[in-house]
Short mmCIF file of C-alpha atoms in Angstrom, two decimals:
data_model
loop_
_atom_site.label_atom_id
_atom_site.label_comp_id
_atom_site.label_asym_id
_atom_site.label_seq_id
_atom_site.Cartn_x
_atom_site.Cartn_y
_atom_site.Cartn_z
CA UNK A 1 0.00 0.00 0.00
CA UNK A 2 1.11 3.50 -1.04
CA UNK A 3 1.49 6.02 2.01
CA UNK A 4 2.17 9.50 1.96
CA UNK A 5 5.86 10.52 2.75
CA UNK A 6 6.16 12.85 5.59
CA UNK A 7 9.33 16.07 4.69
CA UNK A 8 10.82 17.58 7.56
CA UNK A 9 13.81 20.30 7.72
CA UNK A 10 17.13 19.30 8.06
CA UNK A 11 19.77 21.35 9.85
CA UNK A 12 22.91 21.29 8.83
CA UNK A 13 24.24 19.00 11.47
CA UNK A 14 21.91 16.08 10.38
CA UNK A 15 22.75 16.49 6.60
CA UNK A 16 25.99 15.97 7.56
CA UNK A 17 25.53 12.98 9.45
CA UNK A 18 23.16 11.85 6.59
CA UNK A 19 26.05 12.53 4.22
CA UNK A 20 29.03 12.68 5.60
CA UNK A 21 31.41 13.33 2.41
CA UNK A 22 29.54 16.56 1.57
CA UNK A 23 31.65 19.81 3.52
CA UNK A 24 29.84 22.18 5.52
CA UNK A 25 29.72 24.79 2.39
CA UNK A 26 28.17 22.41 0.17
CA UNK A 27 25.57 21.61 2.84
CA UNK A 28 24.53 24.85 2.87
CA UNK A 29 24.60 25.91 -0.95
CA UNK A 30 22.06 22.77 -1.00
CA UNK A 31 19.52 24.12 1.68
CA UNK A 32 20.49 27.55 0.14
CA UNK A 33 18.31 26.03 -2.93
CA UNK A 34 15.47 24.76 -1.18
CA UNK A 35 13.70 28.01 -0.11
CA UNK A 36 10.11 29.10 1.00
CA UNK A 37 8.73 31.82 -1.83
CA UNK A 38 9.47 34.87 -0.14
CA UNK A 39 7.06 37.62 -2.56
CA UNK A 40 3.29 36.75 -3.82
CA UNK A 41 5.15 37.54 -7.49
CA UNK A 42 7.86 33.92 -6.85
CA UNK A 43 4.07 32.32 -6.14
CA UNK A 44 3.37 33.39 -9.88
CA UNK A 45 6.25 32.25 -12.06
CA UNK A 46 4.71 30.89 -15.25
CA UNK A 47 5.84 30.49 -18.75
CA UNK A 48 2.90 32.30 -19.69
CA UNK A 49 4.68 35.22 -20.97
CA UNK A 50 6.25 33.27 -23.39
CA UNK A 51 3.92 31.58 -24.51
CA UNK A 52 2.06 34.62 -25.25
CA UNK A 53 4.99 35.93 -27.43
CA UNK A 54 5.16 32.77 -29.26
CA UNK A 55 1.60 31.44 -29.81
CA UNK A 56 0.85 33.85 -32.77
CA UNK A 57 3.34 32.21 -34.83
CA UNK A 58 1.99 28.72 -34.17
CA UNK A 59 -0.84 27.83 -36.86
CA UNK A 60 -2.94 24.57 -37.65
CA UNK A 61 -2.57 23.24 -41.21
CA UNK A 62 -5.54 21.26 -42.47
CA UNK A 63 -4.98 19.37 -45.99
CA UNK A 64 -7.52 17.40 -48.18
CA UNK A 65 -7.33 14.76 -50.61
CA UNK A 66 -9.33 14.00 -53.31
CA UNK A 67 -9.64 10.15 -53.90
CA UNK A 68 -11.92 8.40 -55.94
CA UNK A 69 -13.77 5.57 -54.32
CA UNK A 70 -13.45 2.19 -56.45
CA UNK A 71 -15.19 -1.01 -56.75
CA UNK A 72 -12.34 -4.04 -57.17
CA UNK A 73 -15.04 -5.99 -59.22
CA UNK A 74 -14.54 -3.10 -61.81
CA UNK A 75 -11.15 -4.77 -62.59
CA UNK A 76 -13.19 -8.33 -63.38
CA UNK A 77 -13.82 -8.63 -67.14
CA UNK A 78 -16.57 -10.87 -66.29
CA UNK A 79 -18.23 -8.66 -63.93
CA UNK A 80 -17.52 -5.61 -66.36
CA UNK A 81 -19.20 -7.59 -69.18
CA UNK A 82 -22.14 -8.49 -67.44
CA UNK A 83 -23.34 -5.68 -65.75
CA UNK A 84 -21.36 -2.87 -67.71
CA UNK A 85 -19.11 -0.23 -66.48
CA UNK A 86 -21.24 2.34 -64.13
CA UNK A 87 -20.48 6.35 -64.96
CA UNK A 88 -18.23 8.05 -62.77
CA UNK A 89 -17.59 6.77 -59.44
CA UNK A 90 -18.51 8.49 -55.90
CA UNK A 91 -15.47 10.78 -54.58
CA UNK A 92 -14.10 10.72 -50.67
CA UNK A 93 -12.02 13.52 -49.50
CA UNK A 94 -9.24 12.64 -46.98
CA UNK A 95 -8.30 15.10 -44.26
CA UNK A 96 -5.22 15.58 -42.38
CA UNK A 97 -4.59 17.87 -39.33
CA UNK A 98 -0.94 19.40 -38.29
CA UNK A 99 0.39 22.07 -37.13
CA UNK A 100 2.89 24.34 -38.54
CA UNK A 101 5.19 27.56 -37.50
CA UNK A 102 5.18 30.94 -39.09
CA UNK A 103 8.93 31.28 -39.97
CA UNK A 104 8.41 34.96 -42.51
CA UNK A 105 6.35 38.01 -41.89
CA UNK A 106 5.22 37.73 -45.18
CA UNK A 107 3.60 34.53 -44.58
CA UNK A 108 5.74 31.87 -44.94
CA UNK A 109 5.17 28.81 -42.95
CA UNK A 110 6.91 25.45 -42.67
CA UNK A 111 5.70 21.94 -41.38
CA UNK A 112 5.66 18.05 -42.05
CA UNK A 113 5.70 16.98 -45.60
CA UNK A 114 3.95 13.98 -44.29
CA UNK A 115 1.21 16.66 -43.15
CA UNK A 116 0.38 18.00 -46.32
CA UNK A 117 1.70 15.34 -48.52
CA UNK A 118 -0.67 14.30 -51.93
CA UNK A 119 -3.01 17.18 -50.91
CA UNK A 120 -5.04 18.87 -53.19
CA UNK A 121 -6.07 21.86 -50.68
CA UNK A 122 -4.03 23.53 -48.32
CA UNK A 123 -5.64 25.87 -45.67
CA UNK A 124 -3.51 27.58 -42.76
CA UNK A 125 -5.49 28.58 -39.56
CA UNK A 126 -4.41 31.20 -37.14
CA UNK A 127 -4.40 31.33 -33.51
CA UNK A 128 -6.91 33.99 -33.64
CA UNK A 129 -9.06 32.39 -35.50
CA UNK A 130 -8.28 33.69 -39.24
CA UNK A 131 -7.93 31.41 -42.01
CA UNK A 132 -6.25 31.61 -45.30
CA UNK A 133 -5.50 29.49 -48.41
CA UNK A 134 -1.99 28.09 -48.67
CA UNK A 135 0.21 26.75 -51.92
CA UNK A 136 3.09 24.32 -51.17
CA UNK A 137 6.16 26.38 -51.92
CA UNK A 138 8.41 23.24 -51.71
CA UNK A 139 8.68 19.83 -50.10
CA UNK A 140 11.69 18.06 -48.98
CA UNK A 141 11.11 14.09 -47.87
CA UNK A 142 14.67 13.64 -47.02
CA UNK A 143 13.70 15.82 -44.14
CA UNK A 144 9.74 15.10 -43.82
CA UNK A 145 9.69 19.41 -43.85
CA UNK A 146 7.72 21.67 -46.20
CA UNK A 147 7.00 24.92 -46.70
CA UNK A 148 4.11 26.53 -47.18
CA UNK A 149 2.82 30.76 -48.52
CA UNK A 150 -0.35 32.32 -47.71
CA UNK A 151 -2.09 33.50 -50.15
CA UNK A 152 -4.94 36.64 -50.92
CA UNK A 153 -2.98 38.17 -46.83
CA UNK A 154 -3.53 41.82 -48.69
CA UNK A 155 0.35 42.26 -47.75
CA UNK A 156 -0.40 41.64 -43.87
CA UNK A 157 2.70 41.34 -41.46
CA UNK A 158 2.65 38.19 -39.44
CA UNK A 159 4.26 37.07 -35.97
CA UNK A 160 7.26 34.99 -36.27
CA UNK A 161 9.84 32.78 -34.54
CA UNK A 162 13.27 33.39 -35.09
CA UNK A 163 15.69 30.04 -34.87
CA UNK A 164 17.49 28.82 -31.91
CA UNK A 165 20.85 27.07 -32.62
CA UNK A 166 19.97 23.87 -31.42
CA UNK A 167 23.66 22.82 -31.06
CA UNK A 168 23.50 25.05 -28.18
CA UNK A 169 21.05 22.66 -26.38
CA UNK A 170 21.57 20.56 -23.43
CA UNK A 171 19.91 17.78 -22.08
CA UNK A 172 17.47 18.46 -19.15
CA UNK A 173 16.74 22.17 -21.26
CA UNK A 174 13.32 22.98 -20.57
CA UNK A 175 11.09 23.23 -24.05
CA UNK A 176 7.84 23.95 -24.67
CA UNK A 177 5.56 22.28 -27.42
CA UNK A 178 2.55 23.75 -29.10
CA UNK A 179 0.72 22.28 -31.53
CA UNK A 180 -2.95 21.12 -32.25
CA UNK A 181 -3.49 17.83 -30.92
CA UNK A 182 -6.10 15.40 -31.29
CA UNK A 183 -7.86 18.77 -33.49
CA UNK A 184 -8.79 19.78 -29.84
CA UNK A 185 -7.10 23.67 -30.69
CA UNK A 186 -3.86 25.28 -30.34
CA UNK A 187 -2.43 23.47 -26.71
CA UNK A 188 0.76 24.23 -24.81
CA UNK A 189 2.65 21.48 -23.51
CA UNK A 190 6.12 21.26 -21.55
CA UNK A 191 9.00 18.89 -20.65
CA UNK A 192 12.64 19.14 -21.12
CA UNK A 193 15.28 17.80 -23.72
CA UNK A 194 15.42 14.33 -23.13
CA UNK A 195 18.48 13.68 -25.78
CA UNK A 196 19.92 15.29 -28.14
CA UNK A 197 21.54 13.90 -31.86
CA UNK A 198 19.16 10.78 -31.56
CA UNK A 199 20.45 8.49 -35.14
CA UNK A 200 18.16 5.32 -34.55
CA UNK A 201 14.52 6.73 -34.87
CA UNK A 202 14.48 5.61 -38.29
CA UNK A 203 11.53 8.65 -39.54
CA UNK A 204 13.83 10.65 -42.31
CA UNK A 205 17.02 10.26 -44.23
CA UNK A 206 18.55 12.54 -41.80
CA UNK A 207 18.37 10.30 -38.63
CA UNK A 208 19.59 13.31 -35.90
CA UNK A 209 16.64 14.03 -34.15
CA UNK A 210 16.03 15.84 -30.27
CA UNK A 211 14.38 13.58 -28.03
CA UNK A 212 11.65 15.08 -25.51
CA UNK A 213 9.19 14.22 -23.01
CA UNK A 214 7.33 17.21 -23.63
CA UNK A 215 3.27 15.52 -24.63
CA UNK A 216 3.34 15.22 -28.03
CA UNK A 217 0.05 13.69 -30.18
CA UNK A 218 -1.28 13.16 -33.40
CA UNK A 219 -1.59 16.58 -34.96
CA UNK A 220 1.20 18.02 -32.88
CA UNK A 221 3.26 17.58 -36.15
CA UNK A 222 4.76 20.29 -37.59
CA UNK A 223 4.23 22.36 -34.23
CA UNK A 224 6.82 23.86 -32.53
CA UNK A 225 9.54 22.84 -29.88
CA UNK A 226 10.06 26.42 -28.10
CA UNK A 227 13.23 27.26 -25.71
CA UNK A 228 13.22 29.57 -23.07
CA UNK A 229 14.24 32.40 -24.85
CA UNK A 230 11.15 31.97 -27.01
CA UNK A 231 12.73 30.95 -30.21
CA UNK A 232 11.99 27.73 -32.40
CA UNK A 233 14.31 24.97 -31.47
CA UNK A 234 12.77 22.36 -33.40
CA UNK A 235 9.77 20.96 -35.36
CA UNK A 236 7.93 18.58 -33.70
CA UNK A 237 7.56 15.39 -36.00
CA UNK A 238 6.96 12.07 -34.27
CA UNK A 239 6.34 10.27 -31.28
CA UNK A 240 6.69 6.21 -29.83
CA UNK A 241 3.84 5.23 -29.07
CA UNK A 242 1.71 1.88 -28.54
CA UNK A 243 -1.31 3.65 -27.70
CA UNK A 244 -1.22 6.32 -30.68
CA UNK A 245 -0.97 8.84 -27.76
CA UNK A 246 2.07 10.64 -26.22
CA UNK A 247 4.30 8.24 -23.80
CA UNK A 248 7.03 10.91 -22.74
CA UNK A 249 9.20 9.95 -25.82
CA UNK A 250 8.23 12.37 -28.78
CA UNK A 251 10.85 13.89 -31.67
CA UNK A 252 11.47 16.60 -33.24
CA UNK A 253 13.64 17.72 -36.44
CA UNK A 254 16.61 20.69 -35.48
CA UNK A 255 16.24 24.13 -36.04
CA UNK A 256 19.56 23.94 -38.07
CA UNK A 257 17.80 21.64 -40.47
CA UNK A 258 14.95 23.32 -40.65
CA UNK A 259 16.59 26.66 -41.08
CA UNK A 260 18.11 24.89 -44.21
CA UNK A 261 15.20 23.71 -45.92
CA UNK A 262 13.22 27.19 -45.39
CA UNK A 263 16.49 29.40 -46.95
CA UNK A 264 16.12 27.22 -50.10
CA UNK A 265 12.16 28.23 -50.17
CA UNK A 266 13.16 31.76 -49.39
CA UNK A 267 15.72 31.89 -52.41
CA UNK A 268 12.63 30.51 -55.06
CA UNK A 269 14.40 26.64 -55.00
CA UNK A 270 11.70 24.07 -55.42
CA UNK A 271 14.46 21.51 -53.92
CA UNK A 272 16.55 21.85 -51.23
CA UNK A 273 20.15 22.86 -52.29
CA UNK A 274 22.75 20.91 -50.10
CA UNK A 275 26.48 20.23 -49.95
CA UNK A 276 27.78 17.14 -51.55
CA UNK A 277 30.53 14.94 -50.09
CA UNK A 278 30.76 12.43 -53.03
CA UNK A 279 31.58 9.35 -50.53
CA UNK A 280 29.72 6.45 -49.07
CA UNK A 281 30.05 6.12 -45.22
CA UNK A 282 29.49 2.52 -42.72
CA UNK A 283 29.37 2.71 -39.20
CA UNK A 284 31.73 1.53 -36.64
CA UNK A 285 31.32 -2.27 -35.71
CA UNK A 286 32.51 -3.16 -32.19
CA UNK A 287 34.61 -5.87 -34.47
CA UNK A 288 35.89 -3.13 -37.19
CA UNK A 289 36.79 -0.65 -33.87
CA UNK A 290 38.94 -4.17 -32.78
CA UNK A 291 40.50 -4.05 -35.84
CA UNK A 292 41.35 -0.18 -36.36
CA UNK A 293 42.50 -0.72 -32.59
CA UNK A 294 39.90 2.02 -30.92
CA UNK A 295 38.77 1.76 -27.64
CA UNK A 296 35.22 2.99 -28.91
CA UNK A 297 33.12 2.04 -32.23
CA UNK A 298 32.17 5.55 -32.88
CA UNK A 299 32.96 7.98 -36.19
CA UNK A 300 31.88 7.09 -39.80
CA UNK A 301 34.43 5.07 -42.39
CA UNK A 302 34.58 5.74 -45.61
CA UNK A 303 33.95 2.83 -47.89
CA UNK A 304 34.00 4.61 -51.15
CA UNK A 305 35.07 7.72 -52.70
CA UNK A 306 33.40 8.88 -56.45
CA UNK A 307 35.90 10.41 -58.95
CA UNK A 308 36.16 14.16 -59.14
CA UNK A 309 33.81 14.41 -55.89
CA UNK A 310 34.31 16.83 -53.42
CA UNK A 311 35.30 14.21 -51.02
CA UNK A 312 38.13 13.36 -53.94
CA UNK A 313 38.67 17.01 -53.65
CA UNK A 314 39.67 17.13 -50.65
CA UNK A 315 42.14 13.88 -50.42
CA UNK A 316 39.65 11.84 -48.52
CA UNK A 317 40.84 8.27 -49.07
CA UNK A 318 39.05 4.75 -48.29
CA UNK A 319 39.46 3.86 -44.80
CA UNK A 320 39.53 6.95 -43.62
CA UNK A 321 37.83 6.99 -39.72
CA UNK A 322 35.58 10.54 -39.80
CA UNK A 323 36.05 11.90 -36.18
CA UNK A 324 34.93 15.62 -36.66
CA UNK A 325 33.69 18.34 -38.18
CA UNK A 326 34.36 22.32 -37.88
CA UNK A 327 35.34 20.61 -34.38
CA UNK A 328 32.01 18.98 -33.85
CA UNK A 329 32.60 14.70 -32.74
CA UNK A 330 30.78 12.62 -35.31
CA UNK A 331 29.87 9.33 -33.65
CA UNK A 332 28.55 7.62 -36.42
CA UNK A 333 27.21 8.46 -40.01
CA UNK A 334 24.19 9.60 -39.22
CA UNK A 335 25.70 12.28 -37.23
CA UNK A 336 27.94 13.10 -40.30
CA UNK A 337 24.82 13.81 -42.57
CA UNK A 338 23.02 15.94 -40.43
CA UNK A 339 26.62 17.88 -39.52
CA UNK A 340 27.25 18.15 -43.36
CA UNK A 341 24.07 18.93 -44.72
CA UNK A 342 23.68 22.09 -42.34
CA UNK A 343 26.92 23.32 -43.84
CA UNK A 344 26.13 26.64 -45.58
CA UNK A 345 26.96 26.46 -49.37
CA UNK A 346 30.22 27.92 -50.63
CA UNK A 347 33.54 27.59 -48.27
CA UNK A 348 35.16 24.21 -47.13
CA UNK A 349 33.92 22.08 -43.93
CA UNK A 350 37.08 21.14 -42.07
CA UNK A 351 36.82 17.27 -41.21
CA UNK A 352 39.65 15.51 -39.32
CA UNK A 353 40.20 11.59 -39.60
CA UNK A 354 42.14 9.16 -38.37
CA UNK A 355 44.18 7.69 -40.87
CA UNK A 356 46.60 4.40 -40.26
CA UNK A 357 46.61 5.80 -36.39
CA UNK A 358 47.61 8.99 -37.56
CA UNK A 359 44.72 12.50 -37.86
CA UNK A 360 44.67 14.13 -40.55
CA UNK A 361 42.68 17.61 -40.98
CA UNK A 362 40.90 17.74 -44.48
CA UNK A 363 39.14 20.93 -45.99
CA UNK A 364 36.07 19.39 -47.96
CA UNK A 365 34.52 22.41 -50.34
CA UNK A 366 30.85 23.05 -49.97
CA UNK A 367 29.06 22.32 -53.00
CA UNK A 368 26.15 20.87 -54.50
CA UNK A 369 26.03 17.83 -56.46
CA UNK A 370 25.59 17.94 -60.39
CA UNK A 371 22.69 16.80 -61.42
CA UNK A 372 22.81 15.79 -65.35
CA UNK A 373 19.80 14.73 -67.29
CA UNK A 374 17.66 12.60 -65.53
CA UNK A 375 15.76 11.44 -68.22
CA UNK A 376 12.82 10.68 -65.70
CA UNK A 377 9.96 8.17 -67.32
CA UNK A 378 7.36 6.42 -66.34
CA UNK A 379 7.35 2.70 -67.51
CA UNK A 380 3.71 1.96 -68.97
CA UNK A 381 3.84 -0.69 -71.18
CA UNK A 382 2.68 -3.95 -70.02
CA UNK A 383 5.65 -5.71 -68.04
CA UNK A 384 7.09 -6.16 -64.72
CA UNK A 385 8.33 -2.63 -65.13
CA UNK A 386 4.86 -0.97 -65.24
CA UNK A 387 4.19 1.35 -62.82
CA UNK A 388 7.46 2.02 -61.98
CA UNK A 389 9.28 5.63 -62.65
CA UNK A 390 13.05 5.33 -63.48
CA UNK A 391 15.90 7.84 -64.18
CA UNK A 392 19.56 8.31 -65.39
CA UNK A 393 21.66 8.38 -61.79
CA UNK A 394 23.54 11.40 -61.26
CA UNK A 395 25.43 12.56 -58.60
CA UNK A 396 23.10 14.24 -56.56
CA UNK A 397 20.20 11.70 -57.62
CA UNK A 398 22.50 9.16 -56.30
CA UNK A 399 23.13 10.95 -53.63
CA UNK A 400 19.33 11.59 -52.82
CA UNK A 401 18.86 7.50 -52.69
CA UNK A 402 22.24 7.00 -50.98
CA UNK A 403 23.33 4.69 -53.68
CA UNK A 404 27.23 3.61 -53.83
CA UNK A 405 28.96 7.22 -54.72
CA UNK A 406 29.84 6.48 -58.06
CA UNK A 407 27.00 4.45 -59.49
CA UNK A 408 25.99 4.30 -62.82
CA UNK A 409 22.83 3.50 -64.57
CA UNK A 410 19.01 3.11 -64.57
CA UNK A 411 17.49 3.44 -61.39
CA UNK A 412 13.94 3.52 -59.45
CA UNK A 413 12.73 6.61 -57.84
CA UNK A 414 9.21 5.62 -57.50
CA UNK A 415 6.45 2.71 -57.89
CA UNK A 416 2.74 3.76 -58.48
CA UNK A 417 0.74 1.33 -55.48
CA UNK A 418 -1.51 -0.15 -57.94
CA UNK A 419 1.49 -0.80 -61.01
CA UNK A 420 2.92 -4.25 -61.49
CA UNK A 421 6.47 -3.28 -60.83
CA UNK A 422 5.36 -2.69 -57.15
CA UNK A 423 3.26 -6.10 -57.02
CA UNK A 424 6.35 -8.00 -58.43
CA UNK A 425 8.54 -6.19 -55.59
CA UNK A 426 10.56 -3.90 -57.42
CA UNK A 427 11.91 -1.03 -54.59
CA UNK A 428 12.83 2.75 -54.63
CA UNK A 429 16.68 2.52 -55.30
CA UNK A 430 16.47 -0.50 -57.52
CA UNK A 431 19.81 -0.26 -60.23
CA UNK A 432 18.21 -1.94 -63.28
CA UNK A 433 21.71 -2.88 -64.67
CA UNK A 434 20.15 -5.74 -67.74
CA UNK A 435 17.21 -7.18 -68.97
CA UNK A 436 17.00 -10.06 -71.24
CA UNK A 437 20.89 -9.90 -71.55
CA UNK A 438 20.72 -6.58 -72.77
CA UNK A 439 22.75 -4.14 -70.91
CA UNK A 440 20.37 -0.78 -69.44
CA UNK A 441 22.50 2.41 -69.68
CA UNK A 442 20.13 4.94 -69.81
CA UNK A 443 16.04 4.94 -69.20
CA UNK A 444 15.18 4.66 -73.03
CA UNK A 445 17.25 1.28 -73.04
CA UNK A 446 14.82 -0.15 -70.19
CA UNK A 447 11.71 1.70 -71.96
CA UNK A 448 12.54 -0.26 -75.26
CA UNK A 449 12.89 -3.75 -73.71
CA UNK A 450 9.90 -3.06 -71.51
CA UNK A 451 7.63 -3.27 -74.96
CA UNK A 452 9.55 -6.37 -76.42
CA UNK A 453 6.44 -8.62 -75.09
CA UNK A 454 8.71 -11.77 -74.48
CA UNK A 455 7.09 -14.09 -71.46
CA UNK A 456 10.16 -15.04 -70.08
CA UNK A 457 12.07 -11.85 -67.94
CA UNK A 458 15.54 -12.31 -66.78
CA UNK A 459 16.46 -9.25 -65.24
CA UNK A 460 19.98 -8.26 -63.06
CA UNK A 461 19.71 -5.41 -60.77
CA UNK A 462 21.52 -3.93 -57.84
CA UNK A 463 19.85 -3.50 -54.34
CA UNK A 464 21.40 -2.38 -51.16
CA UNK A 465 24.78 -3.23 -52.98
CA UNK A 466 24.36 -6.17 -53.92
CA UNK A 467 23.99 -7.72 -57.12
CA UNK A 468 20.41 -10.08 -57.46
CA UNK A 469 19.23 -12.11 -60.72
CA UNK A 470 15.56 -12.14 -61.27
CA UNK A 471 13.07 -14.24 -63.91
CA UNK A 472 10.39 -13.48 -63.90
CA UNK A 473 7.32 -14.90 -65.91
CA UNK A 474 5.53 -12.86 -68.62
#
């Protein structure tokens, strides 16, 4: 049975006694600490006034789908012969709810891509109530973020957050989160930083998250994680849950990332512009630190190195054990992408390494990755390509689908749900390298022998690195 715990004042004799390898001085800083409020204004502390500062620039985002509602016995020939095909079928809308942050005056505001993704309306509501039309200025998956414009505000200013550096936090930081959870209205939560540079949440490409226990829900995404200075620290983005509701473990993206993605939608991009390192990076293995003789498995080796890359640039050399950058530890590759890709453009990152035992400081320029014709399709003809959209790798496409620096060659960027090329388990980042014995260079060579009609497919593609034959029946 639970009973209530009875607190009585210590003097400083009996801490002492209680304690008896703290010094008198420490004693006392200690009960210094633990005070009665003195003034009815100590009884009033609150974060109220920040929240007052900040709520303005905390919005809902509501987006809507169009989908068209279809009958699988449409796809029977006999059922379609029969009883004809009916006239244009019934339409659903889908709804999502999320939250976002103003991040311009001018009405700029960024949230989840997964909040407004495949949306054919975008509407932005205010804390006071107003609501406004938005378009989707641009949308960056590697991130989940996207950024959103107001439109028809009659050139109204509107209240903004300005960016924390979230390198500056700590863990134990107090944060607060607001958001619109549950669609219950704009809510204020707090908690404090639980972690920082989390790399195993497994939500984005860039795996560098801050961890919180601040309550977090469903339509808290795309909120923000406020300091207490006021300023954004983060965009809230997921939780763990079993129960669909908040369990003290919620995440949010950085406020350096973020601050990335928004200066590309600032400058007119439509992608986010990003430095390029040109090399392929493993993690540490408690056997590979054995072998490299290092006490801990922590820093990110390089296990390839494209031609004429920046990485190549900048004498980075197989092998090579990543420790730092600008003076920051990496621990693991994850923690390299996130350092790397919050690099401004232009300049040189200075990255050391440990090489044969030895560091060595490299200067790696800042700059984005060329990306040559694409060629992008989408595969139609009847085949176990259909449904699938391919493209000429480039650098920076390769780079996109972290494929081996390097690569050459056909590749998958997408599969429609419905195509044959998903239901035959093609995957994003497929290398379609030859079909039939015919060698794929570029996405006309696949287009061709996609129409060739033959029954029997042998196909030889690259996934994860590895080369895999497939046949395939026509």
């Amino acid at each position: 049975m639970l009973r209530p715990v009875r607190f009585a004042a210590l003097s400083v004799l009996s801490v002492l006694v209680l304690a008896g390898n703290l010094c008198q001085a420490e004693a006392q800083d200690r009960t210094q600490d633990r005070r009665v409020p003195s003034s009815q204004a100590e009884l009033r502390l609150s974060y109220a006034p920040i929240v007052q500062r900040v709520q303005p620039a905390v919005v809902n985002v509501y987006a809507a789908k169009t989908v068209q509602n279809r009958n699988p016995l449409l796809d029977d020939p006999i059922f379609r012969r029969f009883f004809g095909v009916p006239g244009q079928q019934p339409e659903q809308m889908q709804r999502s709810l999320g939250s976002g942050v103003m991040v311009d005056s001018t009405g700029l505001v960024v949230t989840n891509n997964h909040v407004i993704e495949g949306a054919d309306q975008v509407k932005v509501s205010l804390a006071d109530k107003r609501e406004y039309e938005a378009e989707i200025v641009l949308k960056d998956s590697r991130t989940d973020l996207a950024v959103l414009r107001l439109k028809n505000t009659n050139k109204e200013k509107f209240t903004t957050l300005d960016f924390a550096n979230s390198d500056e936090l700590l863990v134990g930081d107090v944060v607060l989160a607001i958001g619109n959870p549950f669609g219950v209205g704009q809510t204020v939560t707090h908690g404090i930083v639980s972690a920082l540079a989390r790399t195993q949440v497994g939500i984005t490409d860039y795996q560098f998250f801050i961890q919180t226990d601040a309550a977090i829900n469903p339509g808290n995404s795309g909120g923000a994680l406020v300091d207490m200075t006021g300023r954004l620290a983060g965009i809230n983005t997921a939780i763990f849950s079993r129960s669909g509701g908040s369990q003290g473990i919620g995440f949010a993206i950085p406020a350096n990332m973020v601050r990335v993605v928004v200066a590309s939608a600032k400058s007119g991009g439509k992608a986010v512009k990003r430095p390029w390192l040109g090399a392929r990076l493993q993690a540490v293995t408690p056997e590979i630190a054995e072998t490299l003789g290092l006490k801990l498995p922590t820093g990110a080796l390089v296990a390839n190195v494209a031609p004429n890359s920046p990485a190549a640039k900048a004498g980075l050399k197989l092998s090579d054990l990543i420790v730092s950058i600008d003076g920051q530890t990496i621990d693991d590759p994850n923690a390299f992408d996130y350092r790397f890709a919050t690099r401004p453009l232009g300049g040189t990152a200075d990255i050391e390494v440990q090489r044969g035992g030895k560091p060595v400081k490299l200067a790696v320029p800042l700059e984005t990755a060329p990306d040559t014709n694409r060629d992008e399709i989408v595969l139609t003809a009847r085949s176990p390509f259909q449904g699938a959209k391919v493209a000429n790798i480039s650098p920076a496409l390769a780079d996109e689908l972290h494929l081996d620096a390097g690569a050459e060659g056909v590749v998958v960027t997408d599969l429609a749900d419905d195509g044959t090329a998903a239901n035959v388990g093609f995957q994003k980042g497929d290398i379609i390298l030859a079909v039939n014995n015919q060698k794929i260079a570029r996405t006309g060579d696949l287009e061709k022998a996609s129409k060739t009609g033959t029954r029997i497919w042998r196909i030889t593609l690259v996934r994860g690195g590895q080369q895999i034959n497939v046949t395939l029946g026509g």
